[in-house]
Tab-separated table of C-alpha atoms in Angstrom:
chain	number	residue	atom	x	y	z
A	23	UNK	CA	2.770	52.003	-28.163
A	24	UNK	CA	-0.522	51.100	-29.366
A	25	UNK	CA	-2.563	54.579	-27.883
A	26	UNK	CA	-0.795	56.678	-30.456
A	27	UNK	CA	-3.153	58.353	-33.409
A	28	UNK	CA	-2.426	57.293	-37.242
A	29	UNK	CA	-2.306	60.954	-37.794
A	30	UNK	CA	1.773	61.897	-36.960
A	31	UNK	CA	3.833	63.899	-38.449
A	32	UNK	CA	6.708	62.278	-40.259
A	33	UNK	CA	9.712	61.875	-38.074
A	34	UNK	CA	12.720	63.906	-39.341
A	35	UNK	CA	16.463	62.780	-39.444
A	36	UNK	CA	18.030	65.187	-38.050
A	37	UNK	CA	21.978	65.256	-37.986
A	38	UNK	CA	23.622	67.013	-34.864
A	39	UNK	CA	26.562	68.570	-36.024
A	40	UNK	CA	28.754	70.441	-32.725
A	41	UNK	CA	30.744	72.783	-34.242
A	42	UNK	CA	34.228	74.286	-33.026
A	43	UNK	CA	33.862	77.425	-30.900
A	44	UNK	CA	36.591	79.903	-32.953
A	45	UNK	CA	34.950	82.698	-31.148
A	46	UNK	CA	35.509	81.548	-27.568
A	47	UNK	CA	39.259	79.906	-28.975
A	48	UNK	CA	40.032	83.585	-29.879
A	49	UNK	CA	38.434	85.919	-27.108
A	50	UNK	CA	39.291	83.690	-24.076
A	51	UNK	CA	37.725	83.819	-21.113
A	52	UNK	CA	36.599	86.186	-18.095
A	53	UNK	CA	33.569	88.503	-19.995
A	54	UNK	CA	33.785	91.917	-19.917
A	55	UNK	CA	33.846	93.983	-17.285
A	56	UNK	CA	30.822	96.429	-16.227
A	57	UNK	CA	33.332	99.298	-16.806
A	58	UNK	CA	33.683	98.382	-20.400
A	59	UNK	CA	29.973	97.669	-20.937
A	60	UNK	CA	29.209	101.095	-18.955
A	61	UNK	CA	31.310	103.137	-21.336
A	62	UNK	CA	29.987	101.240	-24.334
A	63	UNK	CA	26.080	102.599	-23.195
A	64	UNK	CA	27.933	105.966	-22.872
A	65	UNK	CA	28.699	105.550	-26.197
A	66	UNK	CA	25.314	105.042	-27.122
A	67	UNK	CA	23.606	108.156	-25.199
A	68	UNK	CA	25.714	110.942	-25.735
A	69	UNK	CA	26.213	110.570	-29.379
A	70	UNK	CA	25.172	113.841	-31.425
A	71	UNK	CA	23.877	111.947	-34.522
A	72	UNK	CA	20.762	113.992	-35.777
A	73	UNK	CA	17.615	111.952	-36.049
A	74	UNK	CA	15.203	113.913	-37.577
A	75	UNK	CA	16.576	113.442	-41.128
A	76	UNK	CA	16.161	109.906	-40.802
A	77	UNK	CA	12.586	110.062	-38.912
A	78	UNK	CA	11.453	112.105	-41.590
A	79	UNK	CA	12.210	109.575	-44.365
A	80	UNK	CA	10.445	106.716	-42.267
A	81	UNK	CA	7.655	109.294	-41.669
A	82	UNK	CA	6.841	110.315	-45.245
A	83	UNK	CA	7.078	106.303	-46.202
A	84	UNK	CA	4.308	105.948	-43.642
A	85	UNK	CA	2.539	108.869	-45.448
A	86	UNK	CA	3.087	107.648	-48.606
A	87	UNK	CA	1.554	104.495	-47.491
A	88	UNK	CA	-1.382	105.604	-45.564
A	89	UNK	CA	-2.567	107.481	-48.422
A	90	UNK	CA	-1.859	104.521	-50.984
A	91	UNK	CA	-4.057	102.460	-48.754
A	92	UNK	CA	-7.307	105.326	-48.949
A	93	UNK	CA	-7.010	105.418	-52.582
A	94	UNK	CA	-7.296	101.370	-53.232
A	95	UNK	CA	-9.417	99.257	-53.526
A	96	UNK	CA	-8.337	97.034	-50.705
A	97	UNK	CA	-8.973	92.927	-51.321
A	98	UNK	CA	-7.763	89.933	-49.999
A	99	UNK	CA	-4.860	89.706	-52.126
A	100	UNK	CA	-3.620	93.115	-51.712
A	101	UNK	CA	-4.807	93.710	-47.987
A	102	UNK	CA	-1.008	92.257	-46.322
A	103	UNK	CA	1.094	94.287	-48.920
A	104	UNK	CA	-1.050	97.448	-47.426
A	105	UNK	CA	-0.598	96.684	-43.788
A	106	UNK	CA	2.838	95.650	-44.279
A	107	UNK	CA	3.823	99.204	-46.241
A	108	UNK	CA	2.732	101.339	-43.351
A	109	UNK	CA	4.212	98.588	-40.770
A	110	UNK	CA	7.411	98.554	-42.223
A	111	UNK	CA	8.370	102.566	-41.470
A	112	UNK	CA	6.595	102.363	-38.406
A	113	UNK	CA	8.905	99.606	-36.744
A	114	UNK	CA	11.941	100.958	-38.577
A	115	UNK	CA	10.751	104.675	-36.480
A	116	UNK	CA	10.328	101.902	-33.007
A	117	UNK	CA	13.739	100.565	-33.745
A	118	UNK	CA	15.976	103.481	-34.180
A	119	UNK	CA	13.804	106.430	-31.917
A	120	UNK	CA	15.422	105.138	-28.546
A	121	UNK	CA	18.550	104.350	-29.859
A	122	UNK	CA	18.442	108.334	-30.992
A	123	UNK	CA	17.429	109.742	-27.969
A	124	UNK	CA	13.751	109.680	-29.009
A	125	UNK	CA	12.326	107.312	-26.846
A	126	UNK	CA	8.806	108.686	-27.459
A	127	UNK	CA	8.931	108.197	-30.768
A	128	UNK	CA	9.757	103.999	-29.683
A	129	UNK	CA	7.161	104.203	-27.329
A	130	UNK	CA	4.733	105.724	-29.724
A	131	UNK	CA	5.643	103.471	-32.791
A	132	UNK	CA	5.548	100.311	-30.883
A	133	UNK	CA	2.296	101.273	-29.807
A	134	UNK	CA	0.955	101.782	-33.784
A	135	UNK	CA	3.076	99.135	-34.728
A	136	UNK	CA	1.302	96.489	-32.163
A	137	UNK	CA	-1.763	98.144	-33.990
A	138	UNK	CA	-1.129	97.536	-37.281
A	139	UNK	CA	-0.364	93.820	-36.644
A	140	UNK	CA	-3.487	93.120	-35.225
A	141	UNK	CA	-5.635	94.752	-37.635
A	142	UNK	CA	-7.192	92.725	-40.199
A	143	UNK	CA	-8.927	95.689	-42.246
A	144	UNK	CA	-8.184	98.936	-43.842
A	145	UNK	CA	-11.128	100.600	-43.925
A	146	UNK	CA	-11.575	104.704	-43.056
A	147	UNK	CA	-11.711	103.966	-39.318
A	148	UNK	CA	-8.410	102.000	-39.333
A	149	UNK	CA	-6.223	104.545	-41.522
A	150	UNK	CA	-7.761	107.520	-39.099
A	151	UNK	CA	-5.577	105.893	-36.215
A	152	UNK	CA	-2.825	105.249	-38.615
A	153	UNK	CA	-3.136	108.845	-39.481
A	154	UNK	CA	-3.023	110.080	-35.765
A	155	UNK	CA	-0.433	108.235	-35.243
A	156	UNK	CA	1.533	109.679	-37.552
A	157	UNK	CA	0.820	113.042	-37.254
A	158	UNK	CA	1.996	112.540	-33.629
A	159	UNK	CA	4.914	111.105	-34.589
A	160	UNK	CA	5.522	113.703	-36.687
A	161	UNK	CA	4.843	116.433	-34.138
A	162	UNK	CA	7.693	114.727	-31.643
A	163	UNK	CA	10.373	114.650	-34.124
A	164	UNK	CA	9.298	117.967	-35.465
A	165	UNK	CA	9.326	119.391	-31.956
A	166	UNK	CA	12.768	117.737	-31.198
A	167	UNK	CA	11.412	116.553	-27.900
A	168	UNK	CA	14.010	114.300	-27.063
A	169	UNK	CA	13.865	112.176	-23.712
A	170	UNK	CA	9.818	110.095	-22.502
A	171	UNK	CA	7.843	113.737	-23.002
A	172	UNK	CA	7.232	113.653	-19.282
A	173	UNK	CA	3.425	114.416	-18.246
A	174	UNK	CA	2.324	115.251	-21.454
A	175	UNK	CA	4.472	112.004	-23.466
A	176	UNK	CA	2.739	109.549	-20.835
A	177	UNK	CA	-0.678	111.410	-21.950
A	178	UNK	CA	-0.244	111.131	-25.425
A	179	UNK	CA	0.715	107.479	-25.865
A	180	UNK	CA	-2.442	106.879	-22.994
A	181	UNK	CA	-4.561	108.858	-25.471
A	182	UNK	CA	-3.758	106.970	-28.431
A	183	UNK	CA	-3.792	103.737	-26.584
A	184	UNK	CA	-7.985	104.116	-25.756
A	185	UNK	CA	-8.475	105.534	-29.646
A	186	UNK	CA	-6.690	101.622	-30.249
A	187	UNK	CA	-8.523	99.523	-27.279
A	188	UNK	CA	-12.077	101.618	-28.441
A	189	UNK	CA	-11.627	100.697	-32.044
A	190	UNK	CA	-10.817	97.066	-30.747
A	191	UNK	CA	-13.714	97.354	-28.949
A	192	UNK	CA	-16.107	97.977	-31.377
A	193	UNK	CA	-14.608	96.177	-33.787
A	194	UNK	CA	-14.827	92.642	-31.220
A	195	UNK	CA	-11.264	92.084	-31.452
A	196	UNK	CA	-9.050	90.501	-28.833
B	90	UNK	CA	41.154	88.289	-17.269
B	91	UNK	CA	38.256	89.549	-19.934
B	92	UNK	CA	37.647	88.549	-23.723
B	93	UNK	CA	40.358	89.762	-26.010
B	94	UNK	CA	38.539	90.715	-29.220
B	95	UNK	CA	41.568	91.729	-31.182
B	96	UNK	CA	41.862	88.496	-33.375
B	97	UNK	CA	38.298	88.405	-34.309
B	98	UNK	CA	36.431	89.894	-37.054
B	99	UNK	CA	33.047	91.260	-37.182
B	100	UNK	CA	31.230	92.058	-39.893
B	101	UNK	CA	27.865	93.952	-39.549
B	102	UNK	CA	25.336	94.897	-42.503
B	103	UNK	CA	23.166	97.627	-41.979
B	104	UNK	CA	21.596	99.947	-44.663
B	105	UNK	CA	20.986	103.039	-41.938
B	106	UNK	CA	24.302	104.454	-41.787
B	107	UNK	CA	24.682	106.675	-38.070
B	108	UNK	CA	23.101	103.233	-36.823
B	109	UNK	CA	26.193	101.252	-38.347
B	110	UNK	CA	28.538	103.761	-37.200
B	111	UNK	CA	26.846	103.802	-33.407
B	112	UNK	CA	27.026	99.741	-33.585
B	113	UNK	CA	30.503	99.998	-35.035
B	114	UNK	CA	31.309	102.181	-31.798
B	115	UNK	CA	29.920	100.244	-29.449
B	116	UNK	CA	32.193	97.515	-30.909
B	117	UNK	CA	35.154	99.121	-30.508
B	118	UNK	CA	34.353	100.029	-27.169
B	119	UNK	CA	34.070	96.353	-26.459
B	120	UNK	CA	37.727	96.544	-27.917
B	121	UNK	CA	36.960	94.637	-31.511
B	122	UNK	CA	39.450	96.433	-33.906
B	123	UNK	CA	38.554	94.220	-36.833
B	124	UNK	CA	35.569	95.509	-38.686
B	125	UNK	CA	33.741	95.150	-41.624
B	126	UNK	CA	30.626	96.864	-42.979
B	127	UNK	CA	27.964	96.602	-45.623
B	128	UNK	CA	24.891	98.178	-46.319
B	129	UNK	CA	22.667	96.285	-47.569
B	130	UNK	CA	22.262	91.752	-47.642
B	131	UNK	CA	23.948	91.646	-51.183
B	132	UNK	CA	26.852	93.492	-50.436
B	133	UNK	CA	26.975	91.901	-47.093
B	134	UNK	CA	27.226	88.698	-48.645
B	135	UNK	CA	30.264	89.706	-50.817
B	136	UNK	CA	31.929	90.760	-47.657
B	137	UNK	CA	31.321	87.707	-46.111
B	138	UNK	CA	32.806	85.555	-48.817
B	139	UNK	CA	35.916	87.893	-49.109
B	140	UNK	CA	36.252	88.053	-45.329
B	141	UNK	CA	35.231	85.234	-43.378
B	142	UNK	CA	34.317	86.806	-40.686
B	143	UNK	CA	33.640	85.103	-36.830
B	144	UNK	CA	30.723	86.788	-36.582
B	145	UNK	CA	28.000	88.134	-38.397
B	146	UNK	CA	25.226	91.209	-37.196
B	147	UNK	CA	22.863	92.256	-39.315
B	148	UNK	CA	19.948	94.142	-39.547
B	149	UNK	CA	16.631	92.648	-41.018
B	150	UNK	CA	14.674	95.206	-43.470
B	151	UNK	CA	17.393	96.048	-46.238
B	152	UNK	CA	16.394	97.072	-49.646
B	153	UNK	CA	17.073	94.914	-52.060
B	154	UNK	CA	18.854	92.034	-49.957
B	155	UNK	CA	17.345	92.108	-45.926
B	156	UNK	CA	19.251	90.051	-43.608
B	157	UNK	CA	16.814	87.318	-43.408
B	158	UNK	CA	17.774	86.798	-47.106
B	159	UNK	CA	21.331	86.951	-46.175
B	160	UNK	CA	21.715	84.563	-43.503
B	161	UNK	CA	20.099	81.845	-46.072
B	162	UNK	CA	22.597	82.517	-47.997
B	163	UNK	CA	25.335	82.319	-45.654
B	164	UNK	CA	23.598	79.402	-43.879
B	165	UNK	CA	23.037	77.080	-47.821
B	166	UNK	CA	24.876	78.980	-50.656
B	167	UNK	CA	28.264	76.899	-51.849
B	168	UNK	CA	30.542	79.779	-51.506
B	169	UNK	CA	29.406	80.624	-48.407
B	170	UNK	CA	32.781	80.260	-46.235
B	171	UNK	CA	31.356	79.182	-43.646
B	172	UNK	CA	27.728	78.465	-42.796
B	173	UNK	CA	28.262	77.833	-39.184
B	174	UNK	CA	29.486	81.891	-38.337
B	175	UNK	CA	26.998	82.990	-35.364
B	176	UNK	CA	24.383	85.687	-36.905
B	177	UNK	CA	22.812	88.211	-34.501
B	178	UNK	CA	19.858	89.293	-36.366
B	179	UNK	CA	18.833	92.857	-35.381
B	180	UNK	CA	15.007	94.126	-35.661
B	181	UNK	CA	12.024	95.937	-34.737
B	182	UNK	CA	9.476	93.515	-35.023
B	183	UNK	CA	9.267	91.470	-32.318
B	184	UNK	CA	5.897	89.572	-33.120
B	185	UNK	CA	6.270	86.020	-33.120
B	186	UNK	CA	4.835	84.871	-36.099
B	187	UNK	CA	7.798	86.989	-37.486
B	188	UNK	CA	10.671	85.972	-35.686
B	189	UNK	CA	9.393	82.238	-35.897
B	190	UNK	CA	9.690	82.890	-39.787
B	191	UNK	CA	13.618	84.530	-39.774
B	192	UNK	CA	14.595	81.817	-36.764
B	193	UNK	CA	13.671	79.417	-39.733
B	194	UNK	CA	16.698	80.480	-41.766
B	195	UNK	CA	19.230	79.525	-39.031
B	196	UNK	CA	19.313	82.962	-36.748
B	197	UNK	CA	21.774	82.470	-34.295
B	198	UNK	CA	20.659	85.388	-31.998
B	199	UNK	CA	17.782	88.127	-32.072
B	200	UNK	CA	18.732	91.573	-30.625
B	201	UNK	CA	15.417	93.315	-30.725
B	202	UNK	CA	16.243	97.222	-31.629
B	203	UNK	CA	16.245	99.581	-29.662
B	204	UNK	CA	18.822	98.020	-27.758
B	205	UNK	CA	21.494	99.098	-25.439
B	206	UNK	CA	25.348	98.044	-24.860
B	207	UNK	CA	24.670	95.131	-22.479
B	208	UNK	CA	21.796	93.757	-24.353
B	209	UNK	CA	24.383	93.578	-26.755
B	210	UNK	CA	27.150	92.214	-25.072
B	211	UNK	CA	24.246	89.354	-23.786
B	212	UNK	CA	24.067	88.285	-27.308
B	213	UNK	CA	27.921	87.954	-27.572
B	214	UNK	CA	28.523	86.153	-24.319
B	215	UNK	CA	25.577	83.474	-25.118
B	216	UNK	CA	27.330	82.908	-28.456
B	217	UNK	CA	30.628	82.603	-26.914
B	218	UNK	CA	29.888	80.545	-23.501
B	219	UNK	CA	26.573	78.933	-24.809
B	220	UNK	CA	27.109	77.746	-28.387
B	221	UNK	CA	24.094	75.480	-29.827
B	222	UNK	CA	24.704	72.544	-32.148
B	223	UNK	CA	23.752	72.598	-35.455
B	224	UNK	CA	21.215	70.678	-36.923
B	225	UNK	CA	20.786	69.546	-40.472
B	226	UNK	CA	17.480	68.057	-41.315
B	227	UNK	CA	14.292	67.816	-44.275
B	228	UNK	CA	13.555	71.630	-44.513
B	229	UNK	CA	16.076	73.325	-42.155
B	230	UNK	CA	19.952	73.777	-41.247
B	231	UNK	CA	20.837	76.132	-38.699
B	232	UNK	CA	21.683	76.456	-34.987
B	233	UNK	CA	19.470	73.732	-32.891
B	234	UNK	CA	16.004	75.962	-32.472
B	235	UNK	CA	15.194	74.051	-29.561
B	236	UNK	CA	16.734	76.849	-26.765
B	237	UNK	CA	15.255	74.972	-23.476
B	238	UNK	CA	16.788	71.887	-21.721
B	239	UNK	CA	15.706	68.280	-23.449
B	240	UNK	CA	13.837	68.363	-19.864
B	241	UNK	CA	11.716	71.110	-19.948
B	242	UNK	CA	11.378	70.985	-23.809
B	243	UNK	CA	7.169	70.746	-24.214
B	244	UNK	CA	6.591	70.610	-27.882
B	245	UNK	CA	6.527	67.832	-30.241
B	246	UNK	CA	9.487	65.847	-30.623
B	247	UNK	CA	9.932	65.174	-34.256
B	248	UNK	CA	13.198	64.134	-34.956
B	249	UNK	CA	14.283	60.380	-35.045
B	250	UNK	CA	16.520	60.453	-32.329
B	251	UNK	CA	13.649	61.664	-30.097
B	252	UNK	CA	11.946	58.532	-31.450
B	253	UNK	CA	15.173	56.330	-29.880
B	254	UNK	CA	15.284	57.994	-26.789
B	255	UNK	CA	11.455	57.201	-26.533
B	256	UNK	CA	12.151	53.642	-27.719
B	257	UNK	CA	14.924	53.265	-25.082
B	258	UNK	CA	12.797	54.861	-22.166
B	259	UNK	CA	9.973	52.278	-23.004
B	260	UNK	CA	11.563	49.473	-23.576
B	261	UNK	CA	15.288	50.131	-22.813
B	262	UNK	CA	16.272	48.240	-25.905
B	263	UNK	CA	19.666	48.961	-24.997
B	264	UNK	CA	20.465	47.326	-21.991
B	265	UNK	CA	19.485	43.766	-23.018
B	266	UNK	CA	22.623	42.042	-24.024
B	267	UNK	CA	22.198	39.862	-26.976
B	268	UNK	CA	25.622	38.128	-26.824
């Protein structure tokens, strides 16, 4: 006992508590079947809900954002609250684009979004590959191109990925 | 035999409204007939008071209440009905800086968005099959964070009874009989 450091963090008392299961009292047993879960997806992809109102919302957030960010003066206190504006639509577009039928937009936002969480500046470089990923954005929902783009989807998001791994690049980030 | 959902009651806050009505679907599909909505974490909060529902899903950025902000509540405010309900917190951010921060508040579950029906339905049947204890402690109360085995758990072990079951692996305290 006597090869352990001063330096320990406090030990906590921590109370267990197990609490009834009222879910599993109520449901039972035995899951559900795949024939159940595979008309619950069906659900999900051949609903009719229109996305494009809702992409445009997130998009001209993301705008709004953007252009807040060129016209600060960006410092350490205000530097998160900046990121975290144009993050915010940009994961809300990730979230909902698949579950829409826009799984380029997903694949695109996660993209910027992995982006914008890494970055640690906002300087013109860094809000020229916000904007481009935006304006791409805004070209797939404006286009309606529903489904992974094909060809030209896989070029895009490999196009924007070496603007991202260039700009991490130069910029010595890993 | 499968689940019967028809005595539960779900209720599931989200502010975007064709994504509540496409969870609410998916739901119904899993045959829950019981369910209540909200649209943002303050009303979501009323609802759960007035409804005590078995199960709460939310969604995570809501203007002016997000879920985060709602499961505290649910997890530490007095009227709460019940701070133990299961919360499946919904999101796009899957960073882990971020989900360490809304695990914090006692998440039950993450379902990362965009998600499909049996990603879903995973969440459900861990809840159901694989409940966690809760643990109350300096600084937290929620579901037991601590998801692996006590065997292949790697971090530090901060909590008393870790201490004991040290103590009694050194020195096995326990079996000497003082009688």
């Amino acid at each position: 006992m006597d090869n352990k450091h001063y330096n320990q963090k406090p030990r906590r008392n921590a109370e267990l508590i197990t609490v009834p299961n009222i879910l599993k009292a109520k449901v039972g047993s035995g899951g559900l079947s795949d024939k159940i879960l595979d008309r619950a997806q069906d659900l999900l992809e051949s609903h009719s809900e229109d996305f494009t109102p809702l992409a445009e919302i997130y998009l001209s957030r993301m705008k709004e954002a953007i252009n807040a960010a060129k016209s600060s003066e960006i410092d350490s206190n205000n530097l998160e609250d900046l990121i975290t504006d144009i993050l915010v639509p940009c994961v809300q577009l990730k979230a909902n684009g698949a579950m829409f039928n826009y799984p380029l937009v997903t694949r695109i936002a996660g993209k910027f979004a992995q982006f914008m969480e890494v970055v640690d500046t906002l300087d013109n470089q860094t809000l020229d590959i916000a904007s481009a990923f935006h304006a791409t954005i805004k070209i797939v929902v404006a286009g309606k191109i529903k489904g992974d783009g094909a060809a030209q989807g896989n070029a895009l998001v490999h196009e924007l990925n070496n603007v991202c791994m260039r700009y991490f690049e130069k910029n010595n980030i890993k | 035999m499968t689940y019967s959902f028809e005595n539960t009651k779900i209720l599931i806050v989200e502010d975007n409204k064709p994504m509540l009505l496409l969870i609410k679907s998916v739901l119904q599909s899993f045959g829950v007939t019981n369910i209540v909505s909200a649209l943002d974490g303050e009303e979501g909060f009323h609802k759960f008071c007035s409804t005590n529902p078995d199960l709460v899903i939310t969604d995570w950025m809501m203007k002016p209440c997000d879920g985060v902000e709602l499961s505290r509540k649910i997890r530490n405010e007095r009227k709460s009905p019940n701070q133990y309900v299961p919360i499946v917190l919904m999101t796009g951010f899957t960073e882990k800086k971020r989900v360490i921060n809304a695990r914090d508040v006692g998440i039950t579950e993450f379902l990362a968005k965009p998600f499909n029906a049996r990603d879903l339905y995973k969440r459900l049947h861990r809840i159901i099959e694989q409940p966690r204890q809760f643990v109350r402690c300096e600084g937290f109360f929620g579901p037991d964070r601590r998801r692996k085995s006590p065997e292949t758990y790697e971090g530090v072990k901060r909590r008393r009874s870790d201490m004991a079951d040290q103590q009694s692996s050194d020195v096995k305290i326990t079996d000497i009989d003082f009688r």
